PDB file of C-alpha atoms in Angstrom:
ATOM      1  CA  UNK A   1     -26.968  39.033  -9.633  1.00 58.00           C
ATOM      2  CA  UNK A   2     -27.533  35.331  -8.315  1.00 67.00           C
ATOM      3  CA  UNK A   3     -23.999  34.596  -8.523  1.00 81.00           C
ATOM      4  CA  UNK A   4     -23.396  37.692  -6.103  1.00 76.00           C
ATOM      5  CA  UNK A   5     -26.012  36.445  -3.620  1.00 79.00           C
ATOM      6  CA  UNK A   6     -24.670  32.808  -3.728  1.00 78.00           C
ATOM      7  CA  UNK A   7     -21.111  34.204  -3.107  1.00 79.00           C
ATOM      8  CA  UNK A   8     -22.229  36.398  -0.220  1.00 82.00           C
ATOM      9  CA  UNK A   9     -23.980  33.039   1.424  1.00 79.00           C
ATOM     10  CA  UNK A  10     -20.956  30.957   0.875  1.00 78.00           C
ATOM     11  CA  UNK A  11     -18.694  34.001   2.322  1.00 82.00           C
ATOM     12  CA  UNK A  12     -20.769  34.069   5.255  1.00 84.00           C
ATOM     13  CA  UNK A  13     -20.618  30.098   5.679  1.00 82.00           C
ATOM     14  CA  UNK A  14     -16.789  30.373   5.558  1.00 81.00           C
ATOM     15  CA  UNK A  15     -16.828  33.070   8.312  1.00 81.00           C
ATOM     16  CA  UNK A  16     -18.940  30.986  10.538  1.00 83.00           C
ATOM     17  CA  UNK A  17     -16.871  27.759  10.005  1.00 79.00           C
ATOM     18  CA  UNK A  18     -13.856  29.803  10.762  1.00 77.00           C
ATOM     19  CA  UNK A  19     -15.476  31.072  13.975  1.00 80.00           C
ATOM     20  CA  UNK A  20     -16.435  27.697  14.995  1.00 78.00           C
ATOM     21  CA  UNK A  21     -13.109  25.903  14.253  1.00 75.00           C
ATOM     22  CA  UNK A  22     -10.475  28.605  15.277  1.00 73.00           C
ATOM     23  CA  UNK A  23     -11.178  28.097  19.066  1.00 74.00           C
ATOM     24  CA  UNK A  24     -11.019  24.289  18.515  1.00 70.00           C
ATOM     25  CA  UNK A  25      -7.920  24.259  16.649  1.00 65.00           C
ATOM     26  CA  UNK A  26      -5.931  27.027  18.436  1.00 64.00           C
ATOM     27  CA  UNK A  27      -6.920  25.741  21.841  1.00 64.00           C
ATOM     28  CA  UNK A  28      -4.042  24.289  23.865  1.00 58.00           C
ATOM     29  CA  UNK A  29      -4.594  20.520  24.742  1.00 57.00           C
ATOM     30  CA  UNK A  30      -3.948  19.074  28.121  1.00 52.00           C
ATOM     31  CA  UNK A  31      -3.766  22.353  29.810  1.00 57.00           C
ATOM     32  CA  UNK A  32      -1.002  24.553  28.268  1.00 51.00           C
ATOM     33  CA  UNK A  33       1.153  21.465  27.314  1.00 72.00           C
ATOM     34  CA  UNK A  34       0.820  21.506  23.571  1.00 83.00           C
ATOM     35  CA  UNK A  35      -1.029  23.084  20.862  1.00 83.00           C
ATOM     36  CA  UNK A  36      -3.239  21.548  18.092  1.00 83.00           C
ATOM     37  CA  UNK A  37      -0.446  21.764  15.753  1.00 87.00           C
ATOM     38  CA  UNK A  38       1.985  19.987  17.990  1.00 91.00           C
ATOM     39  CA  UNK A  39      -0.604  17.221  18.631  1.00 90.00           C
ATOM     40  CA  UNK A  40      -0.865  16.591  14.950  1.00 91.00           C
ATOM     41  CA  UNK A  41       2.897  16.111  14.697  1.00 95.00           C
ATOM     42  CA  UNK A  42       2.855  13.746  17.647  1.00 95.00           C
ATOM     43  CA  UNK A  43      -0.112  11.796  15.980  1.00 94.00           C
ATOM     44  CA  UNK A  44       2.261  11.341  13.026  1.00 95.00           C
ATOM     45  CA  UNK A  45       5.092  10.239  14.956  1.00 97.00           C
ATOM     46  CA  UNK A  46       3.154   7.423  16.712  1.00 95.00           C
ATOM     47  CA  UNK A  47       3.414   5.037  13.934  1.00 93.00           C
ATOM     48  CA  UNK A  48       6.760   5.705  12.848  1.00 95.00           C
ATOM     49  CA  UNK A  49      10.211   7.870  12.848  1.00 94.00           C
ATOM     50  CA  UNK A  50       9.583  10.922  10.486  1.00 95.00           C
ATOM     51  CA  UNK A  51      11.821  13.831   9.245  1.00 94.00           C
ATOM     52  CA  UNK A  52      10.855  17.525   9.159  1.00 95.00           C
ATOM     53  CA  UNK A  53      10.229  17.405   5.352  1.00 94.00           C
ATOM     54  CA  UNK A  54       8.035  14.375   5.452  1.00 95.00           C
ATOM     55  CA  UNK A  55       6.125  15.843   8.195  1.00 96.00           C
ATOM     56  CA  UNK A  56       5.755  19.131   6.404  1.00 95.00           C
ATOM     57  CA  UNK A  57       4.326  17.088   3.410  1.00 95.00           C
ATOM     58  CA  UNK A  58       1.993  15.024   5.328  1.00 94.00           C
ATOM     59  CA  UNK A  59       0.500  18.034   7.390  1.00 93.00           C
ATOM     60  CA  UNK A  60       0.485  20.276   4.165  1.00 93.00           C
ATOM     61  CA  UNK A  61       2.240  23.035   6.095  1.00 93.00           C
ATOM     62  CA  UNK A  62       5.470  24.794   5.520  1.00 94.00           C
ATOM     63  CA  UNK A  63       8.874  23.228   6.867  1.00 94.00           C
ATOM     64  CA  UNK A  64       9.469  26.388   8.931  1.00 95.00           C
ATOM     65  CA  UNK A  65       6.245  25.975  10.737  1.00 94.00           C
ATOM     66  CA  UNK A  66       7.134  22.247  11.427  1.00 96.00           C
ATOM     67  CA  UNK A  67      10.585  23.211  12.572  1.00 95.00           C
ATOM     68  CA  UNK A  68       9.420  25.621  15.073  1.00 95.00           C
ATOM     69  CA  UNK A  69       6.875  22.956  16.582  1.00 95.00           C
ATOM     70  CA  UNK A  70       9.468  20.185  16.435  1.00 97.00           C
ATOM     71  CA  UNK A  71      11.897  22.558  18.611  1.00 96.00           C
ATOM     72  CA  UNK A  72       9.175  23.150  21.092  1.00 94.00           C
ATOM     73  CA  UNK A  73       8.216  19.346  21.074  1.00 96.00           C
ATOM     74  CA  UNK A  74      12.008  18.593  21.630  1.00 96.00           C
ATOM     75  CA  UNK A  75      12.511  21.150  24.415  1.00 95.00           C
ATOM     76  CA  UNK A  76       9.218  19.641  26.045  1.00 93.00           C
ATOM     77  CA  UNK A  77      10.420  16.157  26.028  1.00 94.00           C
ATOM     78  CA  UNK A  78       7.710  15.008  23.741  1.00 95.00           C
ATOM     79  CA  UNK A  79       9.798  13.774  21.017  1.00 97.00           C
ATOM     80  CA  UNK A  80      13.548  12.871  20.309  1.00 97.00           C
ATOM     81  CA  UNK A  81      15.965  13.450  17.560  1.00 95.00           C
ATOM     82  CA  UNK A  82      17.865  10.885  15.832  1.00 93.00           C
ATOM     83  CA  UNK A  83      20.376  11.347  13.045  1.00 90.00           C
ATOM     84  CA  UNK A  84      21.145   8.419  10.659  1.00 80.00           C
ATOM     85  CA  UNK A  85      24.666   7.012  11.263  1.00 82.00           C
ATOM     86  CA  UNK A  86      25.217   6.866   7.453  1.00 85.00           C
ATOM     87  CA  UNK A  87      24.127  10.560   6.916  1.00 81.00           C
ATOM     88  CA  UNK A  88      24.589  12.819  10.060  1.00 82.00           C
ATOM     89  CA  UNK A  89      22.629  15.778   8.295  1.00 84.00           C
ATOM     90  CA  UNK A  90      19.482  13.712   8.142  1.00 88.00           C
ATOM     91  CA  UNK A  91      17.388  13.843  11.087  1.00 91.00           C
ATOM     92  CA  UNK A  92      14.234  11.712  11.850  1.00 94.00           C
ATOM     93  CA  UNK A  93      11.999  12.412  15.026  1.00 96.00           C
ATOM     94  CA  UNK A  94      10.389   9.942  17.200  1.00 96.00           C
ATOM     95  CA  UNK A  95       7.859  10.200  19.866  1.00 97.00           C
ATOM     96  CA  UNK A  96       8.981   9.670  23.397  1.00 96.00           C
ATOM     97  CA  UNK A  97       6.716   8.048  26.258  1.00 95.00           C
ATOM     98  CA  UNK A  98       5.739  11.472  27.624  1.00 93.00           C
ATOM     99  CA  UNK A  99       4.745  12.525  23.983  1.00 94.00           C
ATOM    100  CA  UNK A 100       2.741   9.167  23.469  1.00 93.00           C
ATOM    101  CA  UNK A 101       0.545   9.787  26.951  1.00 91.00           C
ATOM    102  CA  UNK A 102      -0.182  13.230  25.801  1.00 89.00           C
ATOM    103  CA  UNK A 103      -1.095  12.223  22.120  1.00 90.00           C
ATOM    104  CA  UNK A 104      -3.392   9.615  23.710  1.00 89.00           C
ATOM    105  CA  UNK A 105      -5.047  12.101  25.967  1.00 87.00           C
ATOM    106  CA  UNK A 106      -5.876  14.260  23.217  1.00 84.00           C
ATOM    107  CA  UNK A 107      -7.065  11.429  21.228  1.00 85.00           C
ATOM    108  CA  UNK A 108      -9.454  10.830  24.007  1.00 84.00           C
ATOM    109  CA  UNK A 109     -10.632  14.385  24.094  1.00 80.00           C
ATOM    110  CA  UNK A 110     -11.054  14.588  20.357  1.00 81.00           C
ATOM    111  CA  UNK A 111     -13.378  11.371  20.386  1.00 84.00           C
ATOM    112  CA  UNK A 112     -15.669  13.175  22.775  1.00 83.00           C
ATOM    113  CA  UNK A 113     -15.527  16.593  21.192  1.00 82.00           C
ATOM    114  CA  UNK A 114     -15.346  15.942  17.494  1.00 82.00           C
ATOM    115  CA  UNK A 115     -18.874  14.592  16.963  1.00 87.00           C
ATOM    116  CA  UNK A 116     -20.418  17.658  18.628  1.00 87.00           C
ATOM    117  CA  UNK A 117     -18.087  19.764  16.456  1.00 83.00           C
ATOM    118  CA  UNK A 118     -19.084  17.852  13.221  1.00 85.00           C
ATOM    119  CA  UNK A 119     -22.759  18.390  14.140  1.00 89.00           C
ATOM    120  CA  UNK A 120     -22.397  22.309  14.261  1.00 87.00           C
ATOM    121  CA  UNK A 121     -20.153  22.201  10.887  1.00 84.00           C
ATOM    122  CA  UNK A 122     -23.059  20.100   9.093  1.00 85.00           C
ATOM    123  CA  UNK A 123     -25.422  22.790  10.598  1.00 86.00           C
ATOM    124  CA  UNK A 124     -23.466  25.657   9.027  1.00 83.00           C
ATOM    125  CA  UNK A 125     -23.000  23.945   5.672  1.00 80.00           C
ATOM    126  CA  UNK A 126     -26.634  23.150   5.198  1.00 77.00           C
TER     127      UNK A 126
END
């Protein structure tokens, strides 16, 4: 009986966390320019050129999701595609100046918003 009550409390906490985090994660950043998922890709590309499979591994999401977001970022001019001269089948992506500006803007917004979000998460978890 005690296990069922604990499970019910845990399920309620998960529901509360989901309700709190969903709008934050799904909210487009910088107007309607990019989504949070696209920001995560830009953030990874700031330091180095990366392939779709490596992005998928780092972000812990499927390659199809990464491919869709990559296409949107390419079309928006936020990243560019580069093929290796030694193997034209292998593509790596790098952030553009426009993409870097957007990534920096979102970083600034996250620095402001994340501390309050984390306070709310901690309240739910207590």
